[in-house]
Short mmCIF file of C-alpha atoms in Angstrom, two decimals:
data_model
loop_
_atom_site.label_atom_id
_atom_site.label_comp_id
_atom_site.label_asym_id
_atom_site.label_seq_id
_atom_site.Cartn_x
_atom_site.Cartn_y
_atom_site.Cartn_z
CA MET A 1 60.88 210.03 -0.72
CA ILE A 2 63.84 210.41 -3.01
CA GLN A 3 63.07 206.93 -4.28
CA ALA A 4 59.49 207.89 -5.18
CA LEU A 5 60.69 211.11 -6.80
CA ARG A 6 63.21 209.19 -8.84
CA ILE A 7 60.65 206.64 -10.00
CA SER A 8 58.15 209.29 -11.01
CA ALA A 9 60.86 211.18 -12.91
CA ILE A 10 61.75 208.00 -14.79
CA ALA A 11 58.04 207.33 -15.43
CA ILE A 12 57.60 210.80 -16.90
CA ALA A 13 60.70 210.35 -19.06
CA CYS A 14 59.40 207.01 -20.32
CA LEU A 15 55.98 208.50 -21.05
CA MET A 16 57.67 211.23 -23.09
CA PHE A 17 59.67 208.54 -24.85
CA VAL A 18 56.46 206.67 -25.74
CA ALA A 19 54.81 209.90 -26.90
CA GLY A 20 57.76 210.76 -29.13
CA LEU A 21 57.89 207.25 -30.54
CA ALA A 22 54.15 207.18 -31.21
CA ALA A 23 54.27 210.60 -32.84
CA SER A 24 57.07 209.54 -35.17
CA ILE A 25 55.25 206.28 -36.00
CA TRP A 26 52.15 208.32 -36.79
CA ALA A 27 54.17 210.70 -38.97
CA ILE A 28 55.90 207.87 -40.85
CA ALA A 29 52.59 206.06 -41.34
CA GLY A 30 51.17 209.17 -43.01
CA ASN A 31 53.91 209.35 -45.65
CA PRO A 32 53.61 207.29 -48.82
CA LEU A 33 56.12 204.46 -49.22
CA PRO A 34 59.10 205.40 -51.39
CA GLU A 35 59.22 201.95 -52.98
CA SER A 36 57.33 198.76 -52.39
CA LEU A 37 59.57 196.04 -50.96
CA PRO A 38 57.01 193.20 -51.34
CA GLN A 39 56.64 194.03 -55.02
CA LEU A 40 60.41 194.13 -55.51
CA LEU A 41 60.61 190.79 -53.75
CA SER A 42 57.90 189.07 -55.79
CA GLU A 43 59.58 190.23 -59.00
CA ASN A 44 62.85 188.57 -57.95
CA MET A 45 61.43 185.44 -56.35
CA SER A 46 62.28 183.26 -59.35
CA ARG A 47 66.00 183.94 -58.83
CA SER A 48 66.03 182.97 -55.16
CA GLY A 49 65.76 179.18 -55.46
CA VAL A 50 62.95 178.78 -52.92
CA GLU A 51 59.23 179.52 -53.05
CA HIS A 52 58.63 180.98 -49.61
CA PRO A 53 59.39 184.73 -49.52
CA VAL A 54 60.58 184.86 -45.90
CA THR A 55 63.05 182.01 -46.47
CA ALA A 56 64.20 183.71 -49.66
CA VAL A 57 64.90 186.94 -47.78
CA LEU A 58 66.63 185.14 -44.90
CA LEU A 59 68.91 182.90 -46.89
CA ASN A 60 69.35 184.64 -50.20
CA PHE A 61 68.55 188.33 -50.42
CA ARG A 62 69.60 189.27 -46.89
CA SER A 63 71.82 186.29 -46.10
CA TYR A 64 74.52 188.61 -44.77
CA ASP A 65 72.26 189.33 -41.78
CA THR A 66 71.74 185.64 -41.19
CA LEU A 67 75.49 184.99 -41.41
CA LEU A 68 76.18 187.65 -38.78
CA GLU A 69 73.30 186.33 -36.69
CA ILE A 70 74.69 182.81 -36.50
CA GLY A 71 78.06 184.39 -35.70
CA VAL A 72 76.50 186.22 -32.75
CA LEU A 73 74.86 183.00 -31.61
CA VAL A 74 78.14 181.09 -31.68
CA ILE A 75 79.86 183.82 -29.65
CA ALA A 76 76.99 183.79 -27.13
CA GLY A 77 77.25 180.01 -26.89
CA ILE A 78 81.00 180.12 -26.29
CA ALA A 79 80.57 182.85 -23.66
CA GLY A 80 77.86 180.80 -21.95
CA ILE A 81 79.94 177.65 -21.87
CA SER A 82 82.93 179.51 -20.46
CA MET A 83 80.70 180.68 -17.60
CA ALA A 84 79.65 177.14 -16.76
CA LYS A 85 80.32 176.02 -13.22
CA THR A 86 80.67 172.39 -14.08
CA THR A 87 83.58 170.87 -15.88
CA SER A 88 81.29 168.52 -17.74
CA LEU A 89 78.21 170.19 -19.14
CA GLU A 90 76.20 167.01 -18.88
CA ASP A 91 76.55 166.04 -15.26
CA PRO A 92 74.34 163.14 -14.14
CA GLU A 93 73.90 164.76 -10.72
CA LEU A 94 72.36 167.88 -12.23
CA ARG A 95 69.50 166.05 -13.84
CA THR A 96 66.11 166.33 -12.25
CA SER A 97 64.59 162.93 -12.59
CA ASP A 98 60.83 162.86 -12.55
CA SER A 99 58.97 159.69 -13.45
CA LEU A 100 55.99 161.52 -14.97
CA LEU A 101 58.28 163.63 -17.14
CA TYR A 102 60.17 160.52 -18.13
CA ALA A 103 56.97 158.77 -19.22
CA LEU A 104 55.80 161.83 -21.12
CA GLN A 105 59.00 162.42 -22.97
CA ARG A 106 59.07 158.92 -24.40
CA TRP A 107 56.17 160.18 -26.47
CA PHE A 108 57.28 163.77 -26.89
CA VAL A 109 60.91 163.48 -27.90
CA PRO A 110 60.36 161.47 -31.11
CA LEU A 111 57.34 163.63 -31.95
CA MET A 112 59.32 166.84 -31.53
CA LEU A 113 62.22 165.50 -33.56
CA VAL A 114 59.81 164.71 -36.40
CA LEU A 115 58.26 168.16 -36.01
CA ALA A 116 61.69 169.83 -36.24
CA GLY A 117 62.46 167.87 -39.39
CA TYR A 118 59.12 168.79 -40.91
CA LEU A 119 59.59 172.49 -40.11
CA LEU A 120 63.00 172.47 -41.74
CA TRP A 121 61.66 170.75 -44.82
CA ALA A 122 58.58 172.98 -45.00
CA GLY A 123 60.70 176.13 -45.07
CA ALA A 124 61.10 175.96 -48.84
CA ASP A 125 57.54 176.79 -49.76
CA ARG A 126 55.49 177.55 -46.63
CA PRO A 127 56.02 178.98 -43.13
CA GLY A 128 58.85 177.16 -41.43
CA GLY A 129 62.60 176.98 -41.75
CA ALA A 130 65.87 176.80 -39.91
CA PHE A 131 65.00 179.10 -37.01
CA GLN A 132 61.76 177.41 -36.04
CA ALA A 133 63.25 173.95 -36.51
CA GLY A 134 66.29 174.93 -34.45
CA ALA A 135 64.09 176.24 -31.65
CA VAL A 136 62.03 173.03 -31.57
CA LEU A 137 65.20 170.95 -31.63
CA ALA A 138 66.63 172.97 -28.73
CA ALA A 139 63.36 172.51 -26.82
CA THR A 140 63.65 168.77 -27.39
CA GLY A 141 67.16 168.87 -25.96
CA VAL A 142 65.97 170.84 -22.93
CA LEU A 143 63.20 168.30 -22.36
CA MET A 144 65.70 165.46 -22.60
CA ARG A 145 67.97 167.19 -20.14
CA LEU A 146 65.19 167.85 -17.64
CA GLY A 147 63.97 164.29 -17.90
CA GLY A 148 67.38 162.77 -17.34
CA ILE A 149 68.08 161.19 -20.70
CA PRO A 150 71.87 161.02 -21.06
CA MET A 151 73.22 163.28 -23.76
CA GLU A 152 76.80 162.43 -24.51
CA PHE A 153 77.10 164.98 -27.29
CA ILE A 154 76.75 167.95 -24.94
CA ARG A 155 79.99 167.12 -23.10
CA PRO A 156 82.78 169.50 -24.02
CA GLY A 157 84.66 167.83 -26.77
CA LEU A 158 84.81 167.40 -30.46
CA LEU A 159 81.07 166.90 -30.97
CA LEU A 160 80.03 170.00 -29.04
CA ARG A 161 82.58 172.21 -30.76
CA LEU A 162 81.66 170.82 -34.14
CA GLY A 163 77.96 171.33 -33.48
CA LEU A 164 78.48 174.91 -32.32
CA ALA A 165 80.68 175.96 -35.21
CA LEU A 166 79.24 173.89 -38.04
CA GLY A 167 76.52 176.30 -39.14
CA PHE A 168 78.75 179.35 -39.13
CA THR A 169 81.62 177.53 -40.83
CA VAL A 170 79.56 176.10 -43.67
CA PHE A 171 77.80 179.41 -44.23
CA LEU A 172 81.11 181.29 -44.29
CA LEU A 173 82.68 178.72 -46.61
CA VAL A 174 79.82 179.12 -49.07
CA ALA A 175 80.14 182.89 -48.87
CA LEU A 176 83.91 182.78 -49.41
CA ALA A 177 83.60 180.26 -52.23
CA SER A 178 81.22 182.53 -54.09
CA ALA A 179 83.51 185.51 -53.45
CA ILE A 180 86.58 183.63 -54.71
CA GLY A 181 84.60 182.33 -57.68
CA GLY A 182 84.25 185.88 -58.95
CA ASP A 183 80.75 186.66 -57.75
CA ALA A 184 79.82 188.99 -54.95
CA PHE A 185 80.19 187.87 -51.33
CA LEU A 186 77.34 185.47 -50.58
CA ALA A 187 75.91 185.46 -54.11
CA TYR A 188 74.96 181.88 -54.87
CA PRO A 189 75.22 180.60 -58.43
CA PRO A 190 71.57 180.45 -59.56
CA ALA A 191 71.74 176.80 -60.61
CA MET A 192 72.92 175.70 -57.16
CA ALA A 193 70.89 178.12 -55.07
CA LYS A 194 68.31 175.57 -53.95
CA THR A 195 70.88 172.95 -52.92
CA LEU A 196 73.06 175.47 -51.12
CA ILE A 197 70.09 176.92 -49.25
CA VAL A 198 68.95 173.48 -48.11
CA VAL A 199 72.47 172.58 -46.92
CA ILE A 200 72.91 175.89 -45.11
CA GLU A 201 69.48 175.61 -43.51
CA SER A 202 70.20 172.12 -42.22
CA VAL A 203 73.49 173.06 -40.58
CA LEU A 204 71.96 176.30 -39.26
CA THR A 205 69.20 174.28 -37.59
CA LEU A 206 71.77 172.06 -35.92
CA SER A 207 73.92 174.97 -34.76
CA ILE A 208 71.03 177.08 -33.45
CA ALA A 209 69.72 174.12 -31.48
CA MET A 210 73.20 173.37 -30.15
CA VAL A 211 73.86 176.97 -29.07
CA LEU A 212 70.51 177.34 -27.29
CA LEU A 213 70.89 173.96 -25.62
CA ALA A 214 74.46 174.74 -24.54
CA LEU A 215 73.32 178.07 -23.09
CA PHE A 216 70.57 176.31 -21.16
CA VAL A 217 72.77 173.52 -19.91
CA SER A 218 75.66 175.74 -18.89
CA ALA A 219 73.70 177.79 -16.37
CA PRO A 220 75.71 177.62 -13.14
CA VAL A 221 74.29 175.64 -10.27
CA ASN A 222 75.26 176.46 -6.72
CA ASP A 223 76.07 173.03 -5.44
CA ALA A 224 78.59 172.40 -8.17
CA GLU A 225 81.72 173.69 -6.51
CA ASP A 226 84.85 174.33 -8.45
CA PRO A 227 88.22 174.69 -6.82
CA GLU A 228 89.07 178.31 -7.64
CA GLU A 229 85.79 179.62 -6.30
CA GLY A 230 85.80 177.51 -3.18
CA GLY A 231 89.17 178.83 -2.10
CA SER A 232 88.26 182.49 -2.31
CA SER A 233 85.76 182.68 0.53
CA MET B 1 34.00 195.20 -36.70
CA THR B 2 34.74 191.82 -35.14
CA GLU B 3 38.32 192.08 -36.33
CA TRP B 4 38.72 195.49 -34.73
CA LEU B 5 37.30 194.10 -31.51
CA LEU B 6 39.78 191.21 -31.66
CA ASP B 7 42.75 193.47 -32.43
CA GLY B 8 41.77 195.95 -29.74
CA LEU B 9 41.31 193.26 -27.10
CA LEU B 10 44.58 191.63 -28.09
CA VAL B 11 46.50 194.89 -27.79
CA ILE B 12 44.93 195.66 -24.43
CA ALA B 13 45.71 192.14 -23.21
CA LEU B 14 49.32 192.50 -24.41
CA VAL B 15 49.81 195.73 -22.48
CA ILE B 16 48.10 194.38 -19.36
CA THR B 17 50.16 191.18 -19.31
CA ALA B 18 53.34 193.21 -19.86
CA VAL B 19 52.49 195.49 -16.92
CA ALA B 20 51.56 192.48 -14.78
CA ALA B 21 54.80 190.68 -15.70
CA LEU B 22 56.86 193.70 -14.70
CA LEU B 23 55.01 194.76 -11.56
CA SER B 24 53.90 191.44 -10.10
CA ARG B 25 55.14 191.02 -6.53
CA ASP B 26 55.91 187.34 -6.88
CA LEU B 27 58.76 186.58 -9.24
CA PHE B 28 57.37 183.16 -10.16
CA ARG B 29 54.03 184.72 -11.07
CA ALA B 30 55.83 187.39 -13.08
CA VAL B 31 57.53 184.73 -15.19
CA VAL B 32 54.27 182.81 -15.72
CA VAL B 33 52.54 186.01 -16.83
CA PHE B 34 55.48 186.69 -19.12
CA ILE B 35 54.93 183.28 -20.77
CA ALA B 36 51.29 184.28 -21.29
CA PHE B 37 52.60 187.51 -22.83
CA GLY B 38 54.67 185.43 -25.25
CA LEU B 39 51.61 183.40 -26.25
CA LEU B 40 49.62 186.59 -26.85
CA MET B 41 52.50 187.86 -28.99
CA THR B 42 52.11 184.67 -31.05
CA VAL B 43 48.46 185.52 -31.68
CA ALA B 44 49.48 189.08 -32.56
CA TRP B 45 51.94 187.79 -35.17
CA VAL B 46 49.19 185.66 -36.69
CA ARG B 47 46.98 188.75 -36.82
CA LEU B 48 49.82 190.62 -38.56
CA GLN B 49 49.95 187.85 -41.20
CA ALA B 50 53.42 186.71 -40.15
CA PRO B 51 53.06 182.93 -39.63
CA ASP B 52 56.84 182.41 -39.66
CA ILE B 53 57.36 184.71 -36.70
CA ALA B 54 54.33 183.17 -34.98
CA LEU B 55 55.90 179.70 -35.24
CA ALA B 56 59.23 180.93 -33.92
CA GLU B 57 57.59 182.90 -31.12
CA ALA B 58 55.47 179.91 -30.09
CA ALA B 59 58.54 177.69 -29.87
CA ILE B 60 60.86 180.27 -28.34
CA GLY B 61 58.73 182.80 -26.46
CA ALA B 62 56.42 180.30 -24.86
CA GLY B 63 58.64 177.23 -24.68
CA LEU B 64 62.33 177.95 -24.31
CA THR B 65 62.13 181.31 -22.52
CA GLY B 66 59.63 179.88 -20.07
CA VAL B 67 61.79 176.90 -19.15
CA LEU B 68 64.90 179.06 -18.93
CA LEU B 69 63.35 181.70 -16.70
CA LEU B 70 61.46 179.24 -14.48
CA ASP B 71 64.67 177.30 -13.97
CA ALA B 72 66.43 180.54 -13.03
CA VAL B 73 63.63 181.57 -10.65
CA SER B 74 63.68 178.25 -8.83
CA HIS B 75 67.44 178.59 -8.57
CA LEU B 76 67.63 182.23 -7.47
CA GLY B 77 64.61 182.03 -5.21
CA SER B 78 65.83 179.09 -3.19
CA LYS B 79 67.71 181.29 -0.75
CA ARG B 80 67.45 184.80 0.54
CA PRO B 81 69.92 187.11 -1.13
CA GLY B 82 72.31 189.40 0.64
CA LYS B 83 74.64 186.78 2.02
CA ARG B 84 77.43 184.83 0.52
CA THR B 85 75.97 181.37 0.00
CA GLN B 86 77.99 178.27 0.59
CA GLU B 87 75.50 175.44 1.04
CA GLY B 88 73.92 173.93 -2.03
CA GLY B 89 70.70 175.18 -3.51
CA GLU B 90 67.87 172.69 -3.68
CA GLN B 91 67.27 172.17 -7.35
CA MET C 1 44.29 203.90 -38.90
CA THR C 2 44.69 200.25 -39.79
CA ALA C 3 45.24 197.14 -37.68
CA PRO C 4 49.03 196.97 -38.31
CA LEU C 5 49.33 200.59 -37.23
CA LEU C 6 47.45 199.73 -34.03
CA TYR C 7 50.02 197.00 -33.34
CA ALA C 8 52.87 199.39 -34.12
CA LEU C 9 51.51 201.91 -31.61
CA ALA C 10 51.07 199.12 -29.04
CA GLY C 11 54.70 198.24 -29.76
CA ALA C 12 55.71 201.79 -28.93
CA LEU C 13 53.82 201.54 -25.64
CA LEU C 14 55.46 198.18 -24.81
CA CYS C 15 58.83 199.72 -25.65
CA GLY C 16 58.29 202.53 -23.15
CA LEU C 17 56.97 200.08 -20.57
CA GLY C 18 60.05 197.91 -20.98
CA LEU C 19 62.33 200.91 -20.67
CA PHE C 20 60.58 201.93 -17.46
CA GLY C 21 60.94 198.43 -16.08
CA LEU C 22 64.58 198.23 -17.10
CA LEU C 23 65.35 201.45 -15.25
CA CYS C 24 63.15 201.07 -12.18
CA LEU C 25 63.09 197.40 -11.25
CA SER C 26 65.98 196.21 -9.18
CA HIS C 27 65.78 192.42 -9.39
CA LEU C 28 67.97 191.29 -12.27
CA LEU C 29 65.48 188.73 -13.60
CA ARG C 30 62.82 191.43 -13.67
CA LYS C 31 65.19 193.64 -15.61
CA LEU C 32 65.58 190.75 -18.03
CA LEU C 33 61.80 190.44 -18.38
CA ALA C 34 61.57 194.18 -19.02
CA PHE C 35 64.32 193.89 -21.62
CA ASN C 36 62.33 191.17 -23.38
CA VAL C 37 59.12 193.22 -23.26
CA MET C 38 61.03 196.11 -24.81
CA GLY C 39 62.35 193.83 -27.53
CA SER C 40 58.85 192.57 -28.31
CA GLY C 41 57.72 196.18 -28.64
CA VAL C 42 60.51 196.92 -31.12
CA PHE C 43 59.56 193.83 -33.14
CA LEU C 44 55.91 194.91 -33.23
CA VAL C 45 56.90 198.36 -34.50
CA MET C 46 59.23 196.82 -37.08
CA VAL C 47 56.54 194.55 -38.54
CA GLY C 48 53.49 196.72 -37.99
CA LEU C 49 54.72 199.96 -39.49
CA PRO C 50 55.71 198.71 -43.00
CA GLN C 51 52.53 196.63 -43.24
CA HIS C 52 50.36 199.67 -42.59
CA GLN C 53 50.23 200.52 -46.29
CA GLY C 54 51.68 197.67 -48.28
CA GLY C 55 50.10 194.53 -46.84
CA PRO C 56 52.26 191.59 -45.67
CA ASP C 57 55.94 192.43 -46.13
CA PRO C 58 58.35 189.47 -45.90
CA VAL C 59 61.53 191.59 -45.52
CA PRO C 60 60.88 193.01 -42.03
CA GLN C 61 59.31 189.67 -41.07
CA ALA C 62 62.57 187.89 -41.91
CA LEU C 63 64.59 190.49 -40.01
CA VAL C 64 62.34 190.13 -36.95
CA LEU C 65 62.69 186.36 -37.15
CA THR C 66 66.46 186.80 -36.93
CA GLY C 67 65.95 189.27 -34.09
CA ILE C 68 63.82 186.85 -32.05
CA VAL C 69 66.49 184.16 -32.21
CA VAL C 70 69.20 186.64 -31.19
CA ALA C 71 66.95 187.86 -28.36
CA ILE C 72 66.52 184.36 -26.92
CA ALA C 73 70.27 183.79 -27.16
CA ALA C 74 70.86 187.08 -25.35
CA THR C 75 68.28 186.12 -22.71
CA ALA C 76 69.90 182.73 -22.18
CA LEU C 77 73.34 184.32 -21.87
CA ALA C 78 71.94 186.88 -19.44
CA VAL C 79 70.44 184.09 -17.32
CA VAL C 80 73.83 182.37 -17.25
CA LEU C 81 75.50 185.63 -16.20
CA ILE C 82 72.86 186.37 -13.55
CA ARG C 83 73.23 182.91 -12.05
CA ARG C 84 76.99 183.26 -12.06
CA TYR C 85 76.69 186.67 -10.38
CA TYR C 86 74.32 185.24 -7.81
CA HIS C 87 76.70 182.38 -7.16
CA LEU C 88 79.61 184.74 -6.64
CA SER C 89 77.94 187.50 -4.64
CA GLY C 90 74.70 186.06 -3.27
CA LEU C 91 72.86 189.11 -4.59
CA THR C 92 70.07 189.26 -7.12
CA THR C 93 70.23 193.03 -7.58
CA LEU C 94 72.91 195.42 -8.70
CA ASP C 95 72.41 197.61 -5.61
CA ALA C 96 75.14 197.39 -3.03
CA GLU C 97 72.83 197.57 0.03
CA PRO C 98 71.30 194.24 1.03
CA THR C 99 67.84 195.68 1.85
CA SER C 100 66.63 196.09 -1.69
CA ARG C 101 62.99 196.64 -2.52
CA GLU C 102 62.47 193.56 -4.64
CA GLY C 103 65.21 191.19 -3.72
CA GLY C 104 63.97 189.81 -0.46
CA GLN C 105 60.47 188.87 -1.46
CA GLU C 106 61.09 185.51 -2.99
#
């Protein structure tokens, strides 16, 4: 009874929340825009170094957001790895070997790697870029893990740490270099903007894929006992 | 007119799949419906003329989230909760 | 009333739905699903509302793209935490009593 009362109270509160949100959306939609962001963007596109507006916003005009985002991802990856139950993240016993999956992935893995590369390359002038490529790369890694292809690089060690931190480090170095060089924080020199964006996008792709893969791989599995837990029960 | 029909149907389908994902009795079915919700979100992004987000949502919402959550469901659902578990879960 | 505004209003509805699920559902994975639904609603509002008048707007699209990647990282971390919690306590809900409404059905 109390349970039902509680749920209906929460339902009413959520309905009021939706009504308030919808009313404010309706009110905002009625007001004219103070200034047109797309117009501002298209006027400044020539300074960005890339042709695709979304990539230009992500890696040039609002690159501070992207820098903080990859920082958040690295922290999430480190937190995930520290929660891992296994000492080695790539344990042969944790693989689920399935012959059909194995046969399929001999076709899929190279195809997805090519797709990730294409998405990264396409980001300059059409939809695509580091985030999509990183997601596809991470999906490839997940597929490889489920199918039982050994992945040495996911073991804790130099390669994993390098992969996790590479994107953030390179991005931060570029930002600091431009700050030390006299410009604003994260303001690329216009002549090098294209090169810098391509470099940053490539390392971002790698790091995003690595973080997502590490978070997937490090999910604790019950039958992997570790000594401190086993003693406490 | 056709576009309005498409948008309207898409929005209704989004809300219905969201409700079904949250209220479904079976956790496995809830996750599968949630993957369908992610795919519908992809279509919605295309309708909103945001192909970049649609690409990311297709790769992440439908692919990675699905694998992650299904893996978790098979892991969590393998035993009844409420007891301290010692024996291994069948993966 | 334009199509982007319709999506923004649907986003508001999804947001409320997710909030309801987050508060009412007890199974942790369901809470996670509700959290994701709520996030999708926020993204729809963020993209739909600016495009209501000005046509395609790359700035909120780029921000939402960032948001989606952070959301999947948060989801993955939450799954790791839930599995760790389950491993340590054997529970899939935050309630202390073992006879929860959702937990025993799987």
